XYZ file of C-alpha atoms in Angstrom:
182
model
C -42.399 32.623 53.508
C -41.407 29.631 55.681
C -37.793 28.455 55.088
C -38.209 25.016 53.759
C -41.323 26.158 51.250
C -38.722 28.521 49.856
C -35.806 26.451 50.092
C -38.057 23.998 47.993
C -39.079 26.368 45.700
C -35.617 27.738 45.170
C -34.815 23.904 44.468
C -37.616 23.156 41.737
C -37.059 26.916 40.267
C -34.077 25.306 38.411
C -36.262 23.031 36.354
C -39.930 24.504 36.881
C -41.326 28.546 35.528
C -43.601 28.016 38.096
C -41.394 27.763 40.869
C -39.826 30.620 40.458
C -42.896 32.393 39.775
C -44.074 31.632 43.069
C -40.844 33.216 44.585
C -41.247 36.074 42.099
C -44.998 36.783 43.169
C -44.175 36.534 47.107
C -41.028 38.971 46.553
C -41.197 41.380 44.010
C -43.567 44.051 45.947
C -41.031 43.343 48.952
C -37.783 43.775 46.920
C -39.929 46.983 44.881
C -40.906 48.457 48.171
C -37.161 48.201 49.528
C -35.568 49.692 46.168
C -38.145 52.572 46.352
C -37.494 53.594 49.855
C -33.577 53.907 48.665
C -33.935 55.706 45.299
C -37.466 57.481 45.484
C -38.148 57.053 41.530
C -40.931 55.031 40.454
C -39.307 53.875 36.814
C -35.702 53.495 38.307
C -37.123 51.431 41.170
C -38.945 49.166 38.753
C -35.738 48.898 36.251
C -33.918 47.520 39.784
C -36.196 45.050 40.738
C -36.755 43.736 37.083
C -32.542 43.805 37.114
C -32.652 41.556 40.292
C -35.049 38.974 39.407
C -33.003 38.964 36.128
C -29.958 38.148 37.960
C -31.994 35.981 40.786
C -33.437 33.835 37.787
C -30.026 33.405 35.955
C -27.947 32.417 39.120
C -31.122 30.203 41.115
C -30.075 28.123 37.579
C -27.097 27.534 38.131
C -26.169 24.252 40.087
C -23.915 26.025 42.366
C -26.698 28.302 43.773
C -26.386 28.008 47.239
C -30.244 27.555 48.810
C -29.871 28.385 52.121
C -31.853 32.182 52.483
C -32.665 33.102 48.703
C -34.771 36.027 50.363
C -31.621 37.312 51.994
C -29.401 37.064 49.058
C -32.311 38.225 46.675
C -32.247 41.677 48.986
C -28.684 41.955 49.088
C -28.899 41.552 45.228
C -31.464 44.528 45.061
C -29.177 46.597 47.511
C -26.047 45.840 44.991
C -28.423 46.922 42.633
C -29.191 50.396 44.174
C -25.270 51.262 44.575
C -24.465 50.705 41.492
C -27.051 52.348 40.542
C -25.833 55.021 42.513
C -22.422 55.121 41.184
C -24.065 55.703 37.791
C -25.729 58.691 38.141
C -26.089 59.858 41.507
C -30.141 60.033 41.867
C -29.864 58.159 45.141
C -31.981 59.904 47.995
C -30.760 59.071 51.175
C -32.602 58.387 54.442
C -31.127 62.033 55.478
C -29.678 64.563 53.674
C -26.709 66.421 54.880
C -29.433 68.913 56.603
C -30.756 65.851 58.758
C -34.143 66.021 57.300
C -35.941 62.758 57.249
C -37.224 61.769 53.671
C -38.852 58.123 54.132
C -42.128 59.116 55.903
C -43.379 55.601 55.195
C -41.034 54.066 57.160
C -41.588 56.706 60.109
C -45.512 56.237 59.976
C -44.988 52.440 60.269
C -42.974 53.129 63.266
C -44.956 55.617 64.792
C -48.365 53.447 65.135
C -47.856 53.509 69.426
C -46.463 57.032 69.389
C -47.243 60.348 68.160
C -46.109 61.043 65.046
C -44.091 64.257 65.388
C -42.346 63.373 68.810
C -41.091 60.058 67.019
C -39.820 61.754 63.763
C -37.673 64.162 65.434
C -36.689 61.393 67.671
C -35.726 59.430 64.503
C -33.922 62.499 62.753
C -31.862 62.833 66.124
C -30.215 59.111 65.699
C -27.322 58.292 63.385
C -27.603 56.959 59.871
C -27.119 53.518 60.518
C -29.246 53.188 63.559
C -31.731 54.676 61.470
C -31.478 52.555 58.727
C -31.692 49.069 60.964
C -34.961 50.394 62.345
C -36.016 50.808 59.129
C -35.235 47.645 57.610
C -36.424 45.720 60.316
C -39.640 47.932 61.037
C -40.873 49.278 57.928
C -39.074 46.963 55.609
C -40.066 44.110 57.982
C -36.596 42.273 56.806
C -35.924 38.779 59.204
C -32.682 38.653 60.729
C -31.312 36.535 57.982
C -32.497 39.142 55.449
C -30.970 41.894 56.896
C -27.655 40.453 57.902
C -27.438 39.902 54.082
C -28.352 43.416 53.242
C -26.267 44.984 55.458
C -23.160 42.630 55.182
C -23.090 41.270 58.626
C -23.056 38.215 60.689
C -26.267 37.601 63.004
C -24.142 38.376 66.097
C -23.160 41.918 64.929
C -26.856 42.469 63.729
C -27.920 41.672 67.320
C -25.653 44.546 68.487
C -26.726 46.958 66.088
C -30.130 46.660 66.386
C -29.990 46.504 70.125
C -28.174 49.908 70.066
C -30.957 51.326 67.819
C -33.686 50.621 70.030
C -31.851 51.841 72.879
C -30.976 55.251 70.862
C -34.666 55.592 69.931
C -35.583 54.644 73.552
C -33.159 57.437 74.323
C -34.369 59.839 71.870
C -37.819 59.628 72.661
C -37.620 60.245 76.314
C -35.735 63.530 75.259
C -38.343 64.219 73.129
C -41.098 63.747 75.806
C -39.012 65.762 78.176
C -39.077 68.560 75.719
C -42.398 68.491 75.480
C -43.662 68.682 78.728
């Protein structure tokens, strides 16, 4: 959604349903989508997105709402959401588990469109946890940088670095994986 249509939005959504409808229709399979990936339950996923619009509809009321990237503080809500979440009962499915093995194949297939399949998996299981979960965000997730800065709690600079180090990992990582192969 372009920034001024949703900074307008975010605006009327104070006074007008329909407003915030609009924001609601254009983000809820996003912010669903993103939950799922991080907690792999269909009725817990739902109960998080439904909590995040809650709180996105009571604080977009309030007249100290700050409108600069509602889509970027609507995902960090929804990640606030999913650790505490966490915290209460511990049905959190991680990217990896201790064992390295790779549980969001939906991301990986969205990645893997130029590159075999296999080849980029174990390339992908090879990287860290937060390299991983960059790529993911930005790839699968298809987050903009002002999203995922607010997901991940940093400033655009320090996303820049990060996500430049991913690539280059996975760059890494999949040469190793060709070499294997051949």
């Amino acid at each position: 959604m372009p920034a001024e249509r949703e900074r307008a939005l975010v605006g009327r959504a104070r006074e007008e349903a329909s407003a915030f409808a609009e924001l609601y229709d254009f983000y809820m399979p996003r912010v669903y989508g993103f939950v799922y990936r991080r907690v792999r339950d269909r009725a817990v996923a739902e109960d998080l997105t439904s909590v995040t619009f809650q709180r996105a509809l009571e604080n977009v009321r309030r007249a100290d709402f700050r409108n600069e990237s509602f889509g970027g503080w609507l995902y960090r809500v929804a990640s606030n959401a999913v650790v505490d979440q966490i915290r209460r009962d511990r049905r959190y499915v991680p990217i990896s588990d201790a064992g390295g093995e790779v549980h969001s194949d939906l991301a990986l297939d969205a990645l893997s469109a130029a590159l075999d399949r296999d080849q980029l998996r174990r390339a992908l299981k090879s990287l860290p946890d937060n390299h991983r979960e960059v790529l993911v965000l930005r790839f699968y997730d298809d987050l903009d940088a002002t999203e995922m800065c607010a997901v991940l709690g940093v400033s655009k600079e320090t996303l820049a670095v990060r996500l430049h180090r991913a690539l280059r990992a996975l760059r890494m990582a999949v040469a190793k994986e060709s070499a294997d192969v051949a």
